[in-house]
Amino acid sequence: MGRNETAIGSIVDGDFSSLGYFWAMVLGVVQGVAEFLPVSSSGHLALVEHLGMGMAAPAVFDVILHLATILVVLVYFRRRILWYVRNDLMVIIYIVVASVPTGLIGLFPKDYFQAIRLSPALICLGLIITAIALTAAEIHRGAAYQLRDLGWFGAITIGLCQSLALVPGISRSGMTIAGGMICGIDRDEAFNFSFILSIPAVLGAVFLEALGMVRSAGGGGFLDGIPSGPLVAGFAAAALAGYFSLALLEKLVISGRLMYFAAYCALVGVVGMAYFLVFA
């Protein structure tokens, strides 16, 4: 068994101490790419696990990778966020309003969503729902409003779209971008709103996850045995991959190419559902 295989086995067994730089960076790149593209990273990871190829990193490493991707969002949209704060505070209010549905649903016990994760057919259905939403957004030919014209109903609608992404297989970015476009928001503005809206949602989830780890460790020690080198390498890989993925997605959204992701999600969803219904 090679060095990388040993590292992979340690991840599966929950032992992070022997994780090498290579595998830490691989996980970072996967997180950076999947977190932003509208293909549902949680759905893909769950399907891989159902196929017997899953590798679960410790929760603390997952938290570190999510912090890397949220840092990317803050850096990428820093000027846009400052502009809204200084010139259009109503958009910030819409962000708060749209965050409420996800926050409320996030209070539900995790068992509700873990039950869906145990059904690969339902995960595939989630991917198909994502594909339908992206297709509807591209077909829709409504007005192209600015975010200041979104309105309370539009903000709540996009917030509900984001809350659906708590279900594995339904993409957060895909649903919120599609929701914004269907509500009549300009493509570029829908893209901006989608990812700025992710900031409170991801930070809240990371905080709750970290709080749970602290409590499990009795108030401390949850970082014991974790090598700092691979941790930093994974963080850097996730940040770099995430930044380039975000830039790529922005170009594809503005140029009207969401159908690429819709086709991919539909293909994986239909083929996956057929496979699991017949062979599982």
Tab-separated table of C-alpha atoms in Angstrom, residues 104-267:
chain	number	residue	atom	x	y	z
A	104	LEU	CA	-35.106	28.712	10.452
A	105	ILE	CA	-34.894	25.440	8.544
A	106	GLY	CA	-31.324	24.999	9.741
A	107	LEU	CA	-32.671	24.722	13.290
A	108	PHE	CA	-34.318	21.422	12.401
A	109	PRO	CA	-32.454	18.316	13.601
A	110	LYS	CA	-29.889	17.032	11.107
A	111	ASP	CA	-31.647	13.663	11.054
A	112	TYR	CA	-34.239	15.034	8.614
A	113	PHE	CA	-31.593	15.725	5.990
A	114	GLN	CA	-29.413	12.715	6.806
A	115	ALA	CA	-32.410	10.491	6.018
A	116	ILE	CA	-32.445	11.902	2.477
A	117	ARG	CA	-28.680	11.403	2.224
A	118	LEU	CA	-29.248	7.688	2.850
A	119	SER	CA	-31.399	7.440	-0.296
A	120	PRO	CA	-29.341	7.758	-3.496
A	121	ALA	CA	-32.531	7.902	-5.590
A	122	LEU	CA	-33.678	11.012	-3.699
A	123	ILE	CA	-30.250	12.598	-4.133
A	124	CYS	CA	-30.500	11.983	-7.884
A	125	LEU	CA	-33.953	13.551	-7.818
A	126	GLY	CA	-32.377	16.596	-6.194
A	127	LEU	CA	-29.918	16.869	-9.087
A	128	ILE	CA	-32.801	16.674	-11.542
A	129	ILE	CA	-34.592	19.466	-9.646
A	130	THR	CA	-31.420	21.553	-9.923
A	131	ALA	CA	-31.321	20.892	-13.667
A	132	ILE	CA	-34.963	21.954	-14.053
A	133	ALA	CA	-34.354	25.174	-12.106
A	134	LEU	CA	-31.306	26.094	-14.201
A	135	THR	CA	-33.185	25.338	-17.418
A	136	ALA	CA	-36.157	27.438	-16.311
A	137	ALA	CA	-33.819	30.330	-15.525
A	138	GLU	CA	-32.264	30.211	-18.993
A	139	ILE	CA	-35.620	29.890	-20.760
A	140	HIS	CA	-37.174	32.699	-18.718
A	141	ARG	CA	-37.232	35.969	-20.615
A	142	GLY	CA	-38.412	38.475	-18.049
A	143	ALA	CA	-37.204	41.917	-17.097
A	144	ALA	CA	-33.607	42.462	-15.996
A	145	TYR	CA	-33.970	44.467	-12.787
A	146	GLN	CA	-31.229	45.606	-10.448
A	147	LEU	CA	-31.064	44.188	-6.935
A	148	ARG	CA	-32.561	47.328	-5.423
A	149	ASP	CA	-35.771	46.448	-7.291
A	150	LEU	CA	-35.896	42.866	-5.975
A	151	GLY	CA	-38.569	43.557	-3.376
A	152	TRP	CA	-39.519	41.650	-0.241
A	153	PHE	CA	-41.271	38.854	-2.112
A	154	GLY	CA	-38.270	38.300	-4.364
A	155	ALA	CA	-35.876	38.239	-1.399
A	156	ILE	CA	-37.980	35.669	0.438
A	157	THR	CA	-38.336	33.591	-2.748
A	158	ILE	CA	-34.554	33.433	-3.241
A	159	GLY	CA	-34.157	32.656	0.455
A	160	LEU	CA	-36.526	29.710	0.102
A	161	CYS	CA	-34.522	28.548	-2.927
A	162	GLN	CA	-31.385	28.597	-0.796
A	163	SER	CA	-33.062	26.641	1.989
A	164	LEU	CA	-33.875	23.841	-0.483
A	165	ALA	CA	-30.131	23.281	-0.854
A	166	LEU	CA	-30.074	21.755	2.625
A	167	VAL	CA	-31.266	18.670	0.739
A	168	PRO	CA	-28.310	16.775	-0.812
A	169	GLY	CA	-28.477	16.952	-4.593
A	170	ILE	CA	-30.002	20.425	-4.762
A	171	SER	CA	-27.361	23.041	-5.516
A	172	ARG	CA	-27.330	26.197	-3.373
A	173	SER	CA	-25.679	28.377	-6.000
A	174	GLY	CA	-27.785	26.887	-8.786
A	175	MET	CA	-31.084	27.426	-6.999
A	176	THR	CA	-30.320	30.972	-5.840
A	177	ILE	CA	-28.971	32.132	-9.203
A	178	ALA	CA	-31.947	30.561	-10.960
A	179	GLY	CA	-34.337	32.017	-8.380
A	180	GLY	CA	-32.924	35.486	-8.897
A	181	MET	CA	-33.137	35.279	-12.672
A	182	ILE	CA	-36.703	33.949	-12.569
A	183	CYS	CA	-37.616	36.818	-10.230
A	184	GLY	CA	-36.470	39.162	-13.002
A	185	ILE	CA	-33.037	40.101	-11.681
A	186	ASP	CA	-30.207	40.806	-14.127
A	187	ARG	CA	-27.852	37.833	-14.599
A	188	ASP	CA	-24.881	39.623	-13.103
A	189	GLU	CA	-26.925	40.829	-10.146
A	190	ALA	CA	-28.377	37.349	-9.575
A	191	PHE	CA	-24.825	35.983	-9.483
A	192	ASN	CA	-23.737	38.646	-6.980
A	193	PHE	CA	-26.764	38.139	-4.746
A	194	SER	CA	-26.360	34.362	-4.750
A	195	PHE	CA	-22.859	34.371	-3.354
A	196	ILE	CA	-23.140	37.339	-1.025
A	197	LEU	CA	-26.194	35.544	0.377
A	198	SER	CA	-23.999	32.502	1.029
A	199	ILE	CA	-21.850	34.396	3.546
A	200	PRO	CA	-24.240	34.336	6.543
A	201	ALA	CA	-25.454	30.820	5.657
A	202	VAL	CA	-21.984	29.267	5.474
A	203	LEU	CA	-20.634	31.202	8.457
A	204	GLY	CA	-23.633	30.079	10.503
A	205	ALA	CA	-23.159	26.450	9.503
A	206	VAL	CA	-19.415	26.598	10.228
A	207	PHE	CA	-20.048	28.192	13.621
A	208	LEU	CA	-22.529	25.486	14.624
A	209	GLU	CA	-20.167	22.753	13.410
A	210	ALA	CA	-17.219	24.249	15.304
A	211	LEU	CA	-19.349	24.692	18.417
A	212	GLY	CA	-20.345	21.050	18.243
A	213	MET	CA	-16.686	19.987	17.991
A	214	VAL	CA	-15.718	22.139	20.971
A	215	ARG	CA	-18.501	20.608	23.051
A	216	SER	CA	-17.543	17.082	21.978
A	217	ALA	CA	-13.930	17.753	22.947
A	218	GLY	CA	-14.981	19.069	26.341
A	219	GLY	CA	-14.112	22.678	25.550
A	220	GLY	CA	-10.771	22.085	23.859
A	221	GLY	CA	-8.391	19.606	22.297
A	222	PHE	CA	-10.296	19.086	19.054
A	223	LEU	CA	-7.196	20.188	17.119
A	224	ASP	CA	-4.952	17.655	18.862
A	225	GLY	CA	-3.164	15.320	16.471
A	226	ILE	CA	-3.893	17.443	13.405
A	227	PRO	CA	-0.760	18.344	11.409
A	228	SER	CA	-0.658	22.050	10.623
A	229	GLY	CA	1.180	21.655	7.294
A	230	PRO	CA	-1.471	19.637	5.407
A	231	LEU	CA	-4.144	21.773	7.056
A	232	VAL	CA	-2.624	24.932	5.579
A	233	ALA	CA	-2.061	23.200	2.219
A	234	GLY	CA	-5.705	22.137	2.026
A	235	PHE	CA	-6.861	25.630	2.970
A	236	ALA	CA	-4.678	27.228	0.265
A	237	ALA	CA	-5.762	24.712	-2.386
A	238	ALA	CA	-9.446	25.283	-1.598
A	239	ALA	CA	-8.997	29.061	-1.729
A	240	LEU	CA	-7.164	29.066	-5.075
A	241	ALA	CA	-9.463	26.524	-6.729
A	242	GLY	CA	-12.493	28.340	-5.361
A	243	TYR	CA	-11.407	31.727	-6.702
A	244	PHE	CA	-10.878	30.427	-10.238
A	245	SER	CA	-14.142	28.446	-10.113
A	246	LEU	CA	-16.021	31.563	-9.056
A	247	ALA	CA	-14.492	33.586	-11.888
A	248	LEU	CA	-15.376	30.856	-14.394
A	249	LEU	CA	-18.957	30.598	-13.153
A	250	GLU	CA	-19.438	34.361	-13.403
A	251	LYS	CA	-18.433	34.282	-17.077
A	252	LEU	CA	-20.747	31.351	-17.803
A	253	VAL	CA	-23.696	32.957	-16.008
A	254	ILE	CA	-23.285	36.289	-17.796
A	255	SER	CA	-22.867	34.592	-21.185
A	256	GLY	CA	-26.028	32.511	-20.695
A	257	ARG	CA	-24.402	29.089	-20.412
A	258	LEU	CA	-26.108	27.678	-17.343
A	259	MET	CA	-27.531	24.978	-19.611
A	260	TYR	CA	-24.133	23.252	-19.466
A	261	PHE	CA	-24.637	22.642	-15.766
A	262	ALA	CA	-28.317	21.817	-16.266
A	263	ALA	CA	-27.417	19.122	-18.785
A	264	TYR	CA	-24.748	17.688	-16.498
A	265	CYS	CA	-27.033	17.575	-13.445
A	266	ALA	CA	-29.840	16.012	-15.500
A	267	LEU	CA	-27.504	13.365	-16.916
